PDB file of C-alpha atoms in Angstrom:
ATOM      1  CA  MET A   1      11.864 -17.135 -62.895  1.00  0.00           C
ATOM      2  CA  ILE A   2      13.368 -20.614 -62.617  1.00  0.00           C
ATOM      3  CA  CYS A   3      12.171 -22.452 -59.501  1.00  0.00           C
ATOM      4  CA  LEU A   4      13.074 -25.697 -57.810  1.00  0.00           C
ATOM      5  CA  ALA A   5      10.196 -27.270 -55.866  1.00  0.00           C
ATOM      6  CA  MET A   6      10.510 -30.226 -53.472  1.00  0.00           C
ATOM      7  CA  ASP A   7       8.051 -32.347 -51.505  1.00  0.00           C
ATOM      8  CA  THR A   8       8.870 -34.979 -48.876  1.00  0.00           C
ATOM      9  CA  ALA A   9       5.969 -34.453 -46.453  1.00  0.00           C
ATOM     10  CA  GLY A  10       4.216 -37.700 -47.386  1.00  0.00           C
ATOM     11  CA  PRO A  11       5.127 -41.016 -49.008  1.00  0.00           C
ATOM     12  CA  ASP A  12       6.277 -39.278 -52.208  1.00  0.00           C
ATOM     13  CA  CYS A  13       9.747 -37.863 -52.748  1.00  0.00           C
ATOM     14  CA  ALA A  14       9.469 -35.314 -55.536  1.00  0.00           C
ATOM     15  CA  ALA A  15      11.260 -32.460 -57.278  1.00  0.00           C
ATOM     16  CA  CYS A  16      10.294 -30.116 -60.088  1.00  0.00           C
ATOM     17  CA  ILE A  17      11.972 -27.443 -62.180  1.00  0.00           C
ATOM     18  CA  TYR A  18       9.388 -24.819 -63.089  1.00  0.00           C
ATOM     19  CA  ASP A  19       9.736 -21.738 -65.298  1.00  0.00           C
ATOM     20  CA  GLY A  20       7.382 -19.153 -63.818  1.00  0.00           C
ATOM     21  CA  THR A  21       7.887 -16.706 -66.672  1.00  0.00           C
ATOM     22  CA  LYS A  22       6.649 -19.224 -69.226  1.00  0.00           C
ATOM     23  CA  ASP A  23       4.291 -21.062 -66.836  1.00  0.00           C
ATOM     24  CA  ALA A  24       5.983 -24.274 -67.892  1.00  0.00           C
ATOM     25  CA  VAL A  25       7.154 -27.392 -66.107  1.00  0.00           C
ATOM     26  CA  VAL A  26      10.656 -28.003 -67.437  1.00  0.00           C
ATOM     27  CA  ALA A  27      11.204 -31.334 -65.679  1.00  0.00           C
ATOM     28  CA  GLU A  28       9.754 -33.231 -62.724  1.00  0.00           C
ATOM     29  CA  LYS A  29      10.362 -36.509 -60.963  1.00  0.00           C
ATOM     30  CA  THR A  30       8.332 -38.273 -58.265  1.00  0.00           C
ATOM     31  CA  GLU A  31       9.033 -41.538 -56.504  1.00  0.00           C
ATOM     32  CA  HIS A  32       6.598 -43.190 -54.090  1.00  0.00           C
ATOM     33  CA  ILE A  33       9.116 -44.388 -51.513  1.00  0.00           C
ATOM     34  CA  GLY A  34       7.315 -44.185 -48.170  1.00  0.00           C
ATOM     35  CA  LYS A  35      10.529 -43.803 -46.170  1.00  0.00           C
ATOM     36  CA  GLY A  36      14.113 -42.775 -46.808  1.00  0.00           C
ATOM     37  CA  HIS A  37      13.468 -39.248 -48.073  1.00  0.00           C
ATOM     38  CA  ALA A  38      16.683 -37.877 -46.595  1.00  0.00           C
ATOM     39  CA  GLU A  39      18.738 -40.436 -48.514  1.00  0.00           C
ATOM     40  CA  ARG A  40      16.887 -40.033 -51.833  1.00  0.00           C
ATOM     41  CA  LEU A  41      15.923 -36.366 -52.146  1.00  0.00           C
ATOM     42  CA  MET A  42      19.247 -35.010 -53.404  1.00  0.00           C
ATOM     43  CA  GLY A  43      19.425 -37.751 -56.015  1.00  0.00           C
ATOM     44  CA  ILE A  44      15.963 -36.872 -57.300  1.00  0.00           C
ATOM     45  CA  VAL A  45      16.843 -33.171 -57.342  1.00  0.00           C
ATOM     46  CA  SER A  46      20.040 -33.836 -59.295  1.00  0.00           C
ATOM     47  CA  GLU A  47      18.255 -36.077 -61.810  1.00  0.00           C
ATOM     48  CA  THR A  48      15.495 -33.511 -62.322  1.00  0.00           C
ATOM     49  CA  MET A  49      17.933 -30.660 -62.823  1.00  0.00           C
ATOM     50  CA  ALA A  50      19.986 -32.729 -65.260  1.00  0.00           C
ATOM     51  CA  GLU A  51      16.888 -33.543 -67.294  1.00  0.00           C
ATOM     52  CA  ALA A  52      15.957 -29.848 -67.357  1.00  0.00           C
ATOM     53  CA  GLY A  53      19.469 -28.761 -68.293  1.00  0.00           C
ATOM     54  CA  ILE A  54      19.485 -26.402 -65.299  1.00  0.00           C
ATOM     55  CA  ALA A  55      22.477 -25.625 -63.094  1.00  0.00           C
ATOM     56  CA  TYR A  56      22.302 -24.426 -59.499  1.00  0.00           C
ATOM     57  CA  GLN A  57      23.323 -20.917 -60.503  1.00  0.00           C
ATOM     58  CA  ASP A  58      20.263 -20.768 -62.794  1.00  0.00           C
ATOM     59  CA  LEU A  59      17.814 -21.179 -59.893  1.00  0.00           C
ATOM     60  CA  GLU A  60      15.966 -18.075 -58.722  1.00  0.00           C
ATOM     61  CA  ARG A  61      13.575 -19.444 -56.101  1.00  0.00           C
ATOM     62  CA  ILE A  62      13.331 -22.577 -53.937  1.00  0.00           C
ATOM     63  CA  ILE A  63       9.936 -23.994 -52.978  1.00  0.00           C
ATOM     64  CA  THR A  64       9.286 -26.580 -50.288  1.00  0.00           C
ATOM     65  CA  THR A  65       6.163 -28.178 -48.924  1.00  0.00           C
ATOM     66  CA  THR A  66       5.613 -27.585 -45.219  1.00  0.00           C
ATOM     67  CA  GLY A  67       3.038 -30.162 -44.087  1.00  0.00           C
ATOM     68  CA  PRO A  68       1.116 -31.285 -42.221  1.00  0.00           C
ATOM     69  CA  GLY A  69       2.649 -34.687 -42.796  1.00  0.00           C
ATOM     70  CA  SER A  70       5.461 -36.880 -41.577  1.00  0.00           C
ATOM     71  CA  PHE A  71       7.448 -35.053 -38.871  1.00  0.00           C
ATOM     72  CA  THR A  72      10.765 -36.212 -40.292  1.00  0.00           C
ATOM     73  CA  GLY A  73       9.704 -35.918 -43.925  1.00  0.00           C
ATOM     74  CA  ILE A  74       8.619 -32.304 -43.552  1.00  0.00           C
ATOM     75  CA  ARG A  75      11.941 -31.333 -42.069  1.00  0.00           C
ATOM     76  CA  VAL A  76      13.965 -33.072 -44.809  1.00  0.00           C
ATOM     77  CA  SER A  77      12.563 -30.862 -47.570  1.00  0.00           C
ATOM     78  CA  ILE A  78      12.552 -27.686 -45.490  1.00  0.00           C
ATOM     79  CA  ALA A  79      16.142 -28.129 -44.322  1.00  0.00           C
ATOM     80  CA  THR A  80      17.287 -28.889 -47.870  1.00  0.00           C
ATOM     81  CA  ALA A  81      15.425 -25.863 -49.243  1.00  0.00           C
ATOM     82  CA  LYS A  82      16.915 -23.553 -46.634  1.00  0.00           C
ATOM     83  CA  GLY A  83      20.368 -24.916 -47.403  1.00  0.00           C
ATOM     84  CA  PHE A  84      19.914 -24.171 -51.093  1.00  0.00           C
ATOM     85  CA  GLY A  85      18.573 -20.713 -50.325  1.00  0.00           C
ATOM     86  CA  LEU A  86      21.470 -19.861 -48.042  1.00  0.00           C
ATOM     87  CA  GLY A  87      24.122 -21.226 -50.372  1.00  0.00           C
ATOM     88  CA  LEU A  88      22.681 -19.650 -53.506  1.00  0.00           C
ATOM     89  CA  ALA A  89      21.417 -16.444 -51.848  1.00  0.00           C
ATOM     90  CA  ILE A  90      17.940 -16.814 -53.334  1.00  0.00           C
ATOM     91  CA  PRO A  91      14.443 -16.723 -51.774  1.00  0.00           C
ATOM     92  CA  VAL A  92      12.859 -19.813 -50.198  1.00  0.00           C
ATOM     93  CA  VAL A  93       9.081 -20.169 -49.800  1.00  0.00           C
ATOM     94  CA  GLY A  94       6.909 -22.801 -48.162  1.00  0.00           C
ATOM     95  CA  ILE A  95       3.598 -24.141 -49.448  1.00  0.00           C
ATOM     96  CA  GLY A  96       1.372 -26.186 -47.140  1.00  0.00           C
ATOM     97  CA  ASN A  97       0.306 -29.624 -48.306  1.00  0.00           C
ATOM     98  CA  LEU A  98      -3.336 -28.815 -47.597  1.00  0.00           C
ATOM     99  CA  HIS A  99      -2.923 -25.754 -49.818  1.00  0.00           C
ATOM    100  CA  GLY A 100      -1.684 -27.974 -52.625  1.00  0.00           C
ATOM    101  CA  LEU A 101      -4.501 -30.464 -52.125  1.00  0.00           C
ATOM    102  CA  LEU A 102      -7.066 -27.663 -52.165  1.00  0.00           C
ATOM    103  CA  GLU A 103      -5.612 -26.273 -55.393  1.00  0.00           C
ATOM    104  CA  GLN A 104      -5.669 -29.708 -57.021  1.00  0.00           C
ATOM    105  CA  LEU A 105      -9.305 -30.142 -55.999  1.00  0.00           C
ATOM    106  CA  ARG A 106     -10.169 -26.680 -57.307  1.00  0.00           C
ATOM    107  CA  ARG A 107      -8.872 -27.660 -60.743  1.00  0.00           C
ATOM    108  CA  TRP A 108     -10.913 -30.840 -60.727  1.00  0.00           C
ATOM    109  CA  THR A 109     -14.145 -29.163 -59.645  1.00  0.00           C
ATOM    110  CA  GLU A 110     -14.202 -25.984 -61.709  1.00  0.00           C
ATOM    111  CA  SER A 111     -17.554 -27.034 -63.176  1.00  0.00           C
ATOM    112  CA  SER A 112     -19.183 -27.736 -59.798  1.00  0.00           C
ATOM    113  CA  GLY A 113     -21.040 -24.429 -59.752  1.00  0.00           C
ATOM    114  CA  GLN A 114     -21.913 -23.185 -56.281  1.00  0.00           C
ATOM    115  CA  ALA A 115     -20.215 -26.006 -54.392  1.00  0.00           C
ATOM    116  CA  SER A 116     -17.451 -25.059 -51.992  1.00  0.00           C
ATOM    117  CA  ILE A 117     -14.318 -27.141 -51.598  1.00  0.00           C
ATOM    118  CA  GLY A 118     -12.097 -28.298 -48.792  1.00  0.00           C
ATOM    119  CA  ALA A 119      -8.920 -30.314 -48.253  1.00  0.00           C
ATOM    120  CA  ILE A 120      -8.918 -32.733 -45.335  1.00  0.00           C
ATOM    121  CA  LYS A 121      -6.490 -35.214 -43.839  1.00  0.00           C
ATOM    122  CA  ASP A 122      -7.009 -37.794 -41.113  1.00  0.00           C
ATOM    123  CA  ALA A 123      -5.042 -36.686 -38.034  1.00  0.00           C
ATOM    124  CA  ARG A 124      -6.147 -39.791 -36.084  1.00  0.00           C
ATOM    125  CA  ARG A 125      -7.347 -39.675 -32.459  1.00  0.00           C
ATOM    126  CA  GLY A 126     -10.741 -38.577 -33.761  1.00  0.00           C
ATOM    127  CA  GLU A 127      -9.298 -35.420 -35.311  1.00  0.00           C
ATOM    128  CA  LEU A 128      -8.570 -34.087 -38.778  1.00  0.00           C
ATOM    129  CA  TYR A 129      -6.543 -31.411 -40.510  1.00  0.00           C
ATOM    130  CA  ALA A 130      -8.416 -29.190 -42.927  1.00  0.00           C
ATOM    131  CA  MET A 131      -8.333 -26.147 -45.160  1.00  0.00           C
ATOM    132  CA  LEU A 132     -11.578 -24.826 -46.649  1.00  0.00           C
ATOM    133  CA  ASP A 133     -12.322 -22.100 -49.155  1.00  0.00           C
ATOM    134  CA  PHE A 134     -14.903 -20.494 -46.849  1.00  0.00           C
ATOM    135  CA  ASP A 135     -14.880 -19.074 -43.333  1.00  0.00           C
ATOM    136  CA  THR A 136     -15.755 -21.398 -40.440  1.00  0.00           C
ATOM    137  CA  PRO A 137     -15.726 -21.144 -36.645  1.00  0.00           C
ATOM    138  CA  PHE A 138     -12.420 -23.041 -36.770  1.00  0.00           C
ATOM    139  CA  ALA A 139     -10.486 -20.713 -39.074  1.00  0.00           C
ATOM    140  CA  PRO A 140     -10.903 -18.169 -41.862  1.00  0.00           C
ATOM    141  CA  ALA A 141     -11.032 -19.280 -45.473  1.00  0.00           C
ATOM    142  CA  ASN A 142      -7.838 -20.785 -46.895  1.00  0.00           C
ATOM    143  CA  ALA A 143      -6.191 -21.167 -43.475  1.00  0.00           C
ATOM    144  CA  PRO A 144      -5.189 -24.618 -42.159  1.00  0.00           C
ATOM    145  CA  PHE A 145      -6.602 -25.892 -38.875  1.00  0.00           C
ATOM    146  CA  MET A 146      -7.163 -29.013 -36.802  1.00  0.00           C
ATOM    147  CA  ALA A 147     -10.572 -29.999 -35.413  1.00  0.00           C
ATOM    148  CA  GLU A 148     -12.364 -32.907 -33.850  1.00  0.00           C
ATOM    149  CA  THR A 149     -13.968 -34.903 -36.641  1.00  0.00           C
ATOM    150  CA  THR A 150     -17.401 -34.941 -34.990  1.00  0.00           C
ATOM    151  CA  GLU A 151     -17.386 -31.164 -34.506  1.00  0.00           C
ATOM    152  CA  PHE A 152     -16.230 -30.639 -38.081  1.00  0.00           C
ATOM    153  CA  ALA A 153     -19.018 -32.890 -39.409  1.00  0.00           C
ATOM    154  CA  ALA A 154     -21.572 -31.035 -37.303  1.00  0.00           C
ATOM    155  CA  MET A 155     -20.360 -27.719 -38.680  1.00  0.00           C
ATOM    156  CA  LEU A 156     -20.810 -28.957 -42.238  1.00  0.00           C
ATOM    157  CA  ALA A 157     -24.318 -30.206 -41.497  1.00  0.00           C
ATOM    158  CA  ASP A 158     -25.445 -27.080 -39.674  1.00  0.00           C
ATOM    159  CA  THR A 159     -24.028 -24.306 -41.769  1.00  0.00           C
ATOM    160  CA  HIS A 160     -22.485 -24.059 -45.189  1.00  0.00           C
ATOM    161  CA  SER A 161     -23.267 -27.413 -46.747  1.00  0.00           C
ATOM    162  CA  ALA A 162     -27.007 -26.991 -46.299  1.00  0.00           C
ATOM    163  CA  ARG A 163     -26.906 -24.062 -48.728  1.00  0.00           C
ATOM    164  CA  HIS A 164     -24.426 -24.996 -51.431  1.00  0.00           C
ATOM    165  CA  GLY A 165     -22.812 -28.355 -50.800  1.00  0.00           C
ATOM    166  CA  VAL A 166     -19.164 -29.084 -50.166  1.00  0.00           C
ATOM    167  CA  VAL A 167     -16.652 -31.218 -52.041  1.00  0.00           C
ATOM    168  CA  LEU A 168     -13.987 -32.554 -49.673  1.00  0.00           C
ATOM    169  CA  GLY A 169     -10.776 -33.973 -51.090  1.00  0.00           C
ATOM    170  CA  TYR A 170      -8.629 -36.317 -49.034  1.00  0.00           C
ATOM    171  CA  GLN A 171      -5.469 -38.383 -49.440  1.00  0.00           C
ATOM    172  CA  ASN A 172      -4.638 -41.834 -48.117  1.00  0.00           C
ATOM    173  CA  ALA A 173      -7.573 -42.364 -45.741  1.00  0.00           C
ATOM    174  CA  CYS A 174     -10.755 -40.381 -45.245  1.00  0.00           C
ATOM    175  CA  PRO A 175     -11.431 -39.321 -41.647  1.00  0.00           C
ATOM    176  CA  PRO A 176     -14.207 -41.646 -40.443  1.00  0.00           C
ATOM    177  CA  GLY A 177     -17.673 -40.213 -39.898  1.00  0.00           C
ATOM    178  CA  LEU A 178     -17.639 -37.553 -42.608  1.00  0.00           C
ATOM    179  CA  GLY A 179     -20.441 -37.414 -45.112  1.00  0.00           C
ATOM    180  CA  GLU A 180     -22.656 -39.820 -43.169  1.00  0.00           C
ATOM    181  CA  ASN A 181     -26.325 -38.821 -43.409  1.00  0.00           C
ATOM    182  CA  ASN A 182     -25.306 -35.654 -45.240  1.00  0.00           C
ATOM    183  CA  THR A 183     -26.092 -35.736 -48.939  1.00  0.00           C
ATOM    184  CA  THR A 184     -24.666 -32.249 -49.511  1.00  0.00           C
ATOM    185  CA  VAL A 185     -21.122 -33.426 -48.733  1.00  0.00           C
ATOM    186  CA  LYS A 186     -19.210 -35.186 -51.503  1.00  0.00           C
ATOM    187  CA  LEU A 187     -15.993 -36.996 -50.627  1.00  0.00           C
ATOM    188  CA  MET A 188     -13.321 -37.269 -53.321  1.00  0.00           C
ATOM    189  CA  ALA A 189     -10.166 -39.362 -53.021  1.00  0.00           C
ATOM    190  CA  VAL A 190      -7.015 -37.715 -54.372  1.00  0.00           C
ATOM    191  CA  ASP A 191      -4.188 -40.174 -54.955  1.00  0.00           C
ATOM    192  CA  SER A 192      -1.490 -37.532 -54.919  1.00  0.00           C
ATOM    193  CA  VAL A 193      -0.872 -33.866 -55.597  1.00  0.00           C
ATOM    194  CA  PRO A 194       1.600 -33.388 -58.470  1.00  0.00           C
ATOM    195  CA  ILE A 195       4.771 -31.583 -57.470  1.00  0.00           C
ATOM    196  CA  ALA A 196       4.045 -29.146 -60.324  1.00  0.00           C
ATOM    197  CA  VAL A 197       1.035 -27.847 -58.364  1.00  0.00           C
ATOM    198  CA  TYR A 198       3.289 -26.829 -55.477  1.00  0.00           C
ATOM    199  CA  ALA A 199       5.775 -25.361 -57.940  1.00  0.00           C
ATOM    200  CA  ARG A 200       3.162 -23.099 -59.524  1.00  0.00           C
ATOM    201  CA  LEU A 201       1.772 -21.997 -56.167  1.00  0.00           C
ATOM    202  CA  GLY A 202       5.266 -21.251 -54.897  1.00  0.00           C
ATOM    203  CA  ALA A 203       6.260 -19.320 -58.002  1.00  0.00           C
ATOM    204  CA  GLU A 204       3.154 -17.130 -57.842  1.00  0.00           C
ATOM    205  CA  CYS A 205       3.016 -16.451 -54.101  1.00  0.00           C
ATOM    206  CA  ASN A 206       4.283 -13.490 -52.100  1.00  0.00           C
ATOM    207  CA  ARG A 207       7.390 -14.926 -50.514  1.00  0.00           C
ATOM    208  CA  ASP A 208       6.952 -12.894 -47.315  1.00  0.00           C
ATOM    209  CA  ALA A 209       3.540 -14.481 -46.716  1.00  0.00           C
ATOM    210  CA  PHE A 210       4.738 -18.059 -47.260  1.00  0.00           C
ATOM    211  CA  PRO A 211       7.775 -18.729 -45.068  1.00  0.00           C
ATOM    212  CA  PRO A 212       9.495 -22.134 -45.245  1.00  0.00           C
ATOM    213  CA  GLU A 213       8.419 -23.198 -41.768  1.00  0.00           C
ATOM    214  CA  PRO A 214       6.811 -26.526 -40.785  1.00  0.00           C
ATOM    215  CA  VAL A 215       3.047 -26.684 -40.296  1.00  0.00           C
ATOM    216  CA  TYR A 216       2.460 -28.540 -37.030  1.00  0.00           C
ATOM    217  CA  LEU A 217      -1.227 -28.103 -36.292  1.00  0.00           C
ATOM    218  CA  ARG A 218      -1.281 -30.444 -33.307  1.00  0.00           C
ATOM    219  CA  ARG A 219       0.281 -29.358 -30.062  1.00  0.00           C
ATOM    220  CA  PRO A 220       3.197 -31.527 -28.911  1.00  0.00           C
ATOM    221  CA  ASP A 221       2.243 -34.464 -26.693  1.00  0.00           C
ATOM    222  CA  ALA A 222       5.330 -34.101 -24.515  1.00  0.00           C
ATOM    223  CA  THR A 223       5.379 -31.241 -22.028  1.00  0.00           C
ATOM    224  CA  PRO A 224       8.032 -30.264 -19.473  1.00  0.00           C
ATOM    225  CA  GLN A 225       7.574 -31.815 -16.044  1.00  0.00           C
ATOM    226  CA  ARG A 226       6.631 -29.451 -13.275  1.00  0.00           C
ATOM    227  CA  GLY A 227       7.364 -29.824  -9.594  1.00  0.00           C
ATOM    228  CA  PHE A 228      10.158 -32.359 -10.073  1.00  0.00           C
ATOM    229  CA  ALA A 229      13.120 -30.064 -10.632  1.00  0.00           C
ATOM    230  CA  VAL A 230      16.314 -31.105  -8.867  1.00  0.00           C
ATOM    231  CA  GLU A 231      17.929 -28.294  -6.930  1.00  0.00           C
ATOM    232  CA  ARG A 232      21.272 -27.250  -8.300  1.00  0.00           C
ATOM    233  CA  THR A 233      24.182 -27.653  -5.923  1.00  0.00           C
ATOM    234  CA  GLY A 234      26.898 -25.864  -7.815  1.00  0.00           C
TER     235      GLY A 234
END
């Protein structure tokens, strides 16, 4: 199965052609651009497909990252993926960025024995996004969630980490306050998650369980006003 994977949820703009039957990356391209994903993504996709010698009619599945990340960036990749899927009449799946980070960390820590792993991202305002490979009061294993950083740190200190230890991978900036006075928590910086990781996850997943929909873990700040409606006159 020939797949096209795309990621624009963070500062990277990336595309990958992946052959799921052979478990082989045919071609991939990543540019650290920060902004301007909408203007650059199609160029990167075209360059990657040209390098792979793949035409649009050869594609059998489209894979997009779904966040959490930049509000605009997430939507660029998802909208492009859905457009490809509609035009080519092929399946489109979505892989969360925390899922990709967790998978990258799992590959790095295969020799860590009993230690559990988790992917975290600073959500600011004293909160973080996370996905852990074990059940917590916040969410079941391998499900993304948002929590207050202090409550998350307390959970690690009081429960799981006291028994086995936890390796937490993060990108960009580590949420402040984690790992302090807790020797069973190891923090690991991850510069980036290769687009090939998302491609493999997307090629292997059940498409019905991974829809290409944005992951917005924080509730919107803006809410409709109440009590100020203007009466209609016509």
